[in-house]
Coordinates of C-alpha atoms in Angstrom, one line a residue:
M1051 CA 65.5 130.5 -103.7
I1052 CA 68.4 132.2 -100.7
N1053 CA 68.0 128.9 -99.1
S1054 CA 68.1 126.7 -102.2
I1055 CA 71.2 128.7 -103.1
V1056 CA 72.8 127.7 -99.7
S1057 CA 71.8 124.1 -99.3
Q1058 CA 73.3 123.9 -102.9
G1059 CA 76.0 125.3 -102.0
L1060 CA 76.5 123.3 -98.8
I1061 CA 76.4 120.2 -100.9
W1062 CA 78.6 121.3 -103.6
A1063 CA 81.2 122.5 -101.0
I1064 CA 81.5 118.2 -99.5
L1065 CA 82.0 118.1 -103.0
G1066 CA 85.1 120.2 -103.5
L1067 CA 86.1 119.3 -100.0
G1068 CA 86.8 115.7 -101.9
I1069 CA 88.7 117.7 -104.4
F1070 CA 90.5 119.0 -101.9
M1071 CA 92.3 116.0 -100.4
T1072 CA 93.9 115.1 -103.7
F1073 CA 93.8 118.4 -105.9
R1074 CA 95.7 120.6 -103.1
I1075 CA 97.5 118.7 -100.8
L1076 CA 98.5 115.3 -102.8
D1077 CA 98.8 117.6 -106.6
F1078 CA 96.4 114.7 -107.8
P1079 CA 93.7 116.0 -110.8
D1080 CA 91.5 112.8 -110.6
M1081 CA 88.9 112.8 -113.0
T1082 CA 87.3 110.0 -111.2
T1083 CA 85.3 112.5 -109.8
E1084 CA 82.8 113.0 -112.4
G1085 CA 82.4 109.5 -112.2
S1086 CA 82.3 108.8 -108.4
F1087 CA 79.4 111.7 -107.7
P1088 CA 77.2 110.2 -110.0
L1089 CA 77.7 107.0 -108.5
G1090 CA 77.2 108.0 -105.2
G1091 CA 74.3 108.9 -106.2
A1092 CA 72.5 105.7 -107.8
V1093 CA 73.9 103.4 -105.3
A1094 CA 71.5 105.8 -102.7
V1095 CA 69.1 106.5 -104.4
T1096 CA 68.6 103.1 -105.6
L1097 CA 69.1 101.4 -102.0
I1098 CA 66.2 104.1 -100.8
T1099 CA 63.7 102.7 -103.6
K1100 CA 64.3 99.4 -102.6
G1101 CA 64.0 100.1 -98.9
V1102 CA 67.0 101.1 -97.2
N1103 CA 67.1 103.2 -94.6
P1104 CA 68.7 106.7 -96.3
L1105 CA 71.1 106.7 -93.8
I1106 CA 72.4 103.9 -94.9
A1107 CA 71.7 103.9 -98.0
T1108 CA 74.1 107.3 -97.8
L1109 CA 76.7 105.3 -95.5
A1110 CA 76.8 102.5 -99.3
A1111 CA 77.0 105.5 -101.3
I1112 CA 80.4 106.6 -99.3
G1113 CA 81.6 103.1 -100.1
A1114 CA 81.2 102.8 -103.5
G1115 CA 82.7 106.2 -104.1
C1116 CA 85.9 104.5 -101.7
L1117 CA 85.9 101.9 -104.6
A1118 CA 85.6 104.1 -106.9
G1119 CA 89.1 106.0 -105.2
L1120 CA 90.9 102.4 -104.7
A1121 CA 90.2 101.3 -108.7
T1122 CA 92.7 104.7 -109.3
G1123 CA 94.4 104.1 -106.9
L1124 CA 95.6 100.7 -107.5
L1125 CA 95.8 101.7 -111.5
Y1126 CA 98.2 104.6 -111.0
T1127 CA 100.3 102.8 -107.6
K1128 CA 100.4 99.6 -109.0
G1129 CA 99.6 99.8 -112.9
K1130 CA 101.8 103.2 -112.9
I1131 CA 99.2 104.2 -115.6
P1132 CA 99.2 108.4 -115.3
T1133 CA 97.0 110.3 -113.2
L1134 CA 94.5 111.7 -115.1
L1135 CA 94.9 108.2 -117.9
S1136 CA 93.9 106.3 -114.0
G1137 CA 90.7 108.7 -113.5
I1138 CA 89.3 108.6 -116.7
L1139 CA 89.3 104.9 -117.0
V1140 CA 87.6 104.5 -113.6
M1141 CA 85.6 107.7 -114.7
T1142 CA 84.4 105.4 -117.8
S1143 CA 83.7 102.2 -115.9
C1144 CA 81.2 103.8 -113.5
N1145 CA 78.9 105.0 -116.7
S1146 CA 78.6 101.6 -116.9
V1147 CA 78.5 100.9 -113.2
I1148 CA 75.8 103.2 -112.4
L1149 CA 73.5 101.5 -114.9
F1150 CA 74.1 98.0 -113.8
V1151 CA 73.3 99.1 -110.3
M1152 CA 69.6 101.4 -111.5
Q1153 CA 68.9 99.1 -114.6
R1154 CA 68.5 103.0 -116.4
A1155 CA 69.7 105.9 -116.9
N1156 CA 68.3 107.8 -114.2
L1157 CA 65.7 107.0 -111.1
G1158 CA 63.5 108.9 -109.3
L1159 CA 62.3 109.2 -105.1
L1160 CA 59.1 110.3 -105.9
G1161 CA 57.3 108.8 -102.9
Y1162 CA 60.1 108.0 -101.0
K1163 CA 61.5 109.3 -98.1
K1164 CA 65.1 111.2 -98.1
I1165 CA 67.5 111.5 -95.4
Q1166 CA 66.0 115.7 -95.3
D1167 CA 62.3 113.8 -94.4
Y1168 CA 63.7 112.3 -91.0
L1169 CA 64.1 116.5 -89.3
P1170 CA 61.5 118.4 -87.8
F1171 CA 62.1 121.5 -90.4
A1172 CA 60.5 121.5 -93.5
G1173 CA 61.9 122.1 -97.1
G1174 CA 64.3 124.1 -97.6
L1175 CA 65.4 124.9 -93.6
S1176 CA 65.5 121.0 -93.5
E1177 CA 67.9 121.2 -96.7
I1178 CA 70.3 123.3 -95.2
L1179 CA 70.2 121.8 -91.9
I1180 CA 71.7 118.4 -93.5
G1181 CA 74.4 120.3 -95.6
L1182 CA 75.6 122.2 -92.4
I1183 CA 75.8 118.8 -90.6
F1184 CA 77.0 116.7 -93.4
V1185 CA 80.3 119.7 -94.2
T1186 CA 81.1 119.9 -90.3
L1187 CA 81.6 116.3 -90.1
V1188 CA 83.7 116.5 -93.6
I1189 CA 85.6 118.7 -92.0
L1190 CA 86.0 118.1 -88.1
G1191 CA 87.0 114.6 -90.1
L1192 CA 89.1 115.9 -91.7
I1193 CA 90.9 117.9 -89.4
F1194 CA 91.6 115.6 -86.8
F1195 CA 92.8 112.5 -89.5
L1196 CA 95.2 115.9 -91.1
D1197 CA 96.8 116.2 -87.4
T1198 CA 97.9 112.7 -86.8
R1199 CA 101.1 111.1 -87.8
L1200 CA 99.0 109.4 -90.6
G1201 CA 97.9 113.0 -91.7
Q1202 CA 101.1 114.5 -91.9
A1203 CA 103.1 111.9 -93.8
Y1204 CA 99.7 112.0 -95.9
I1205 CA 101.1 116.2 -96.1
A1206 CA 104.4 115.5 -96.7
T1207 CA 103.6 112.8 -99.3
G1208 CA 102.1 115.6 -101.5
D1209 CA 104.2 118.3 -100.5
N1210 CA 107.6 116.6 -101.5
S1211 CA 107.0 112.6 -101.8
D1212 CA 110.9 111.9 -102.6
M1213 CA 111.6 113.1 -99.1
A1214 CA 108.6 111.2 -97.7
K1215 CA 110.2 108.4 -99.2
S1216 CA 113.6 109.2 -97.8
F1217 CA 112.0 108.9 -94.2
G1218 CA 110.4 105.7 -94.5
I1219 CA 106.8 107.4 -95.5
N1220 CA 105.0 104.2 -98.0
T1221 CA 104.0 107.1 -101.0
D1222 CA 102.7 104.5 -102.8
Q1223 CA 99.6 104.2 -100.0
M1224 CA 99.3 107.5 -99.0
E1225 CA 98.3 108.0 -102.6
L1226 CA 96.0 105.4 -101.8
M1227 CA 94.8 106.4 -99.1
G1228 CA 93.7 109.7 -100.5
L1229 CA 92.2 108.4 -103.1
V1230 CA 89.9 106.2 -101.3
I1231 CA 89.2 108.9 -98.4
S1232 CA 88.6 111.4 -101.4
N1233 CA 86.1 109.8 -103.4
G1234 CA 84.3 108.6 -100.5
I1235 CA 83.9 112.1 -99.8
I1236 CA 82.8 113.0 -103.5
A1237 CA 80.2 110.1 -103.4
L1238 CA 78.7 111.8 -100.5
S1239 CA 78.1 115.1 -102.0
G1240 CA 76.2 113.2 -104.6
A1241 CA 74.5 111.3 -102.7
L1242 CA 73.0 113.8 -100.6
M1243 CA 72.5 116.1 -103.4
A1244 CA 70.3 112.9 -104.9
Q1245 CA 68.6 113.1 -102.3
Q1246 CA 68.1 116.7 -102.6
E1247 CA 67.0 116.8 -106.7
G1248 CA 64.7 113.9 -106.1
Y1249 CA 66.6 111.8 -108.8
A1250 CA 69.8 110.3 -109.6
D1251 CA 70.7 109.9 -113.6
A1252 CA 73.5 108.1 -115.1
S1253 CA 74.9 112.1 -116.7
R1254 CA 75.2 113.7 -113.7
G1255 CA 78.9 113.7 -113.3
I1256 CA 79.8 115.7 -116.3
G1257 CA 81.3 118.9 -115.0
V1258 CA 81.0 118.6 -111.7
I1259 CA 84.7 118.6 -111.4
V1260 CA 84.3 122.1 -112.3
I1261 CA 81.9 123.0 -109.9
G1262 CA 84.6 121.6 -107.1
L1263 CA 87.3 123.3 -108.3
A1264 CA 85.4 126.6 -108.6
S1265 CA 84.6 126.5 -105.1
L1266 CA 87.7 125.5 -103.8
I1267 CA 89.7 128.2 -105.8
I1268 CA 87.3 130.7 -104.9
G1269 CA 87.5 130.2 -101.5
E1270 CA 91.5 130.1 -102.0
V1271 CA 90.8 134.0 -103.3
L1272 CA 88.4 134.9 -100.9
F1273 CA 90.7 134.0 -97.8
S1274 CA 93.9 133.4 -98.1
N1275 CA 97.0 133.2 -95.9
V1276 CA 94.9 131.2 -93.6
T1277 CA 95.6 128.3 -91.4
L1278 CA 94.2 123.9 -92.7
T1279 CA 91.0 125.0 -90.5
E1280 CA 90.3 128.5 -92.2
R1281 CA 91.1 126.5 -95.5
L1282 CA 88.7 123.9 -95.0
L1283 CA 85.6 126.8 -94.4
S1284 CA 87.1 128.7 -97.8
V1285 CA 85.7 125.9 -99.6
A1286 CA 82.1 126.0 -98.2
V1287 CA 82.1 129.7 -98.8
G1288 CA 83.4 129.5 -102.2
S1289 CA 81.4 127.1 -102.6
I1290 CA 77.9 129.2 -101.6
A1291 CA 79.9 132.2 -104.0
Y1292 CA 79.8 130.0 -106.4
Q1293 CA 76.1 128.8 -106.9
F1294 CA 75.8 132.7 -106.0
L1295 CA 77.9 133.7 -109.4
I1296 CA 75.5 131.0 -111.2
W1297 CA 72.6 132.7 -109.8
A1298 CA 73.2 135.9 -111.1
V1299 CA 74.5 134.4 -114.8
I1300 CA 71.2 132.3 -114.9
A1301 CA 69.1 136.1 -113.9
L1302 CA 70.6 137.9 -115.9
G1303 CA 68.3 136.0 -118.7
I1304 CA 71.1 133.3 -119.9
N1305 CA 70.4 130.5 -121.7
T1306 CA 70.8 127.4 -118.9
S1307 CA 72.1 125.1 -121.7
Y1308 CA 74.9 127.0 -121.8
I1309 CA 75.7 126.7 -118.0
R1310 CA 78.9 124.8 -118.4
I1311 CA 80.9 127.8 -120.3
F1312 CA 80.4 130.0 -117.9
S1313 CA 81.3 127.8 -114.9
A1314 CA 84.6 127.5 -116.5
L1315 CA 85.0 130.7 -117.1
I1316 CA 84.8 131.3 -114.0
L1317 CA 86.8 129.1 -112.9
A1318 CA 89.5 129.9 -115.8
I1319 CA 89.4 133.9 -114.1
C1320 CA 89.7 132.5 -110.2
L1321 CA 92.7 130.9 -111.3
M1322 CA 93.9 133.9 -113.1
I1323 CA 93.6 136.5 -110.2
P1324 CA 96.5 134.8 -108.0
T1325 CA 99.0 135.8 -110.8
F1326 CA 98.1 138.7 -111.6
K1327 CA 98.1 139.6 -108.1
G1328 CA 101.1 138.7 -107.9
K1329 CA 102.7 141.2 -111.5
I1330 CA 100.6 144.1 -109.6
M1331 CA 102.7 143.3 -106.4
K1332 CA 105.7 143.0 -108.2
G1333 CA 105.2 146.2 -110.6
A1334 CA 104.2 147.7 -107.6
K1335 CA 108.1 147.3 -106.0
F1336 CA 110.0 147.9 -108.8
S1337 CA 108.3 151.7 -109.2
K1338 CA 109.4 152.4 -105.8

């Protein structure tokens, strides 16, 4: 049970890291997430069933996610369509793309080798190790990228786009790049989750943005005033913590059909904590 919670938490952490790139840095609420996540799973599973090596299939899934992000970015930067609507349009389109790729609503991996099967460990240990490997690679990649001049220009775009423009930064390109990277990471999470669960489903993306945001916000609540590296690591910690919270809800005997409302409730509470904390601190200052 613990192995399953931790391994799933690590894979959801990759989703959270992808959302971090747009939601936290660009302040871009990207609904493409709910399309690129199942798209990554669909592409990876379909290619594996066609005899493609799972690692190559996973890389192809990342590419598919990048294309979804590119589509959203072009609609937003070139088509001047609002952020939410751009993401919703691509998210909706992804459902048709998934059905075209799989030729059905869901596709299983029974009898096919998954990426975990190439490790010299059995069961939960291999799944945890795969999660650790990919979370580490994503975090190291993001730290390296955000520390470059290009990465700093990307951060500046999110901080103040008008000021970034005054320094000669092409903010449209930065936003486009961010959406491509973000959705590539999210599709990676979808591909790994599909391989862990043993199937891909066209409806798998419903509600995943709440899970990713919950991982992100819980991590920020647990660790405040930290460096960039620590913020990225906190997403992984928050993701695992969130999975334990969901497990606790299920352990109380609550029907799993209603789990999404509890997911939303947990996220809402975590989003309100900083506000309550600020009010308490303000009240404490006045009382002095």
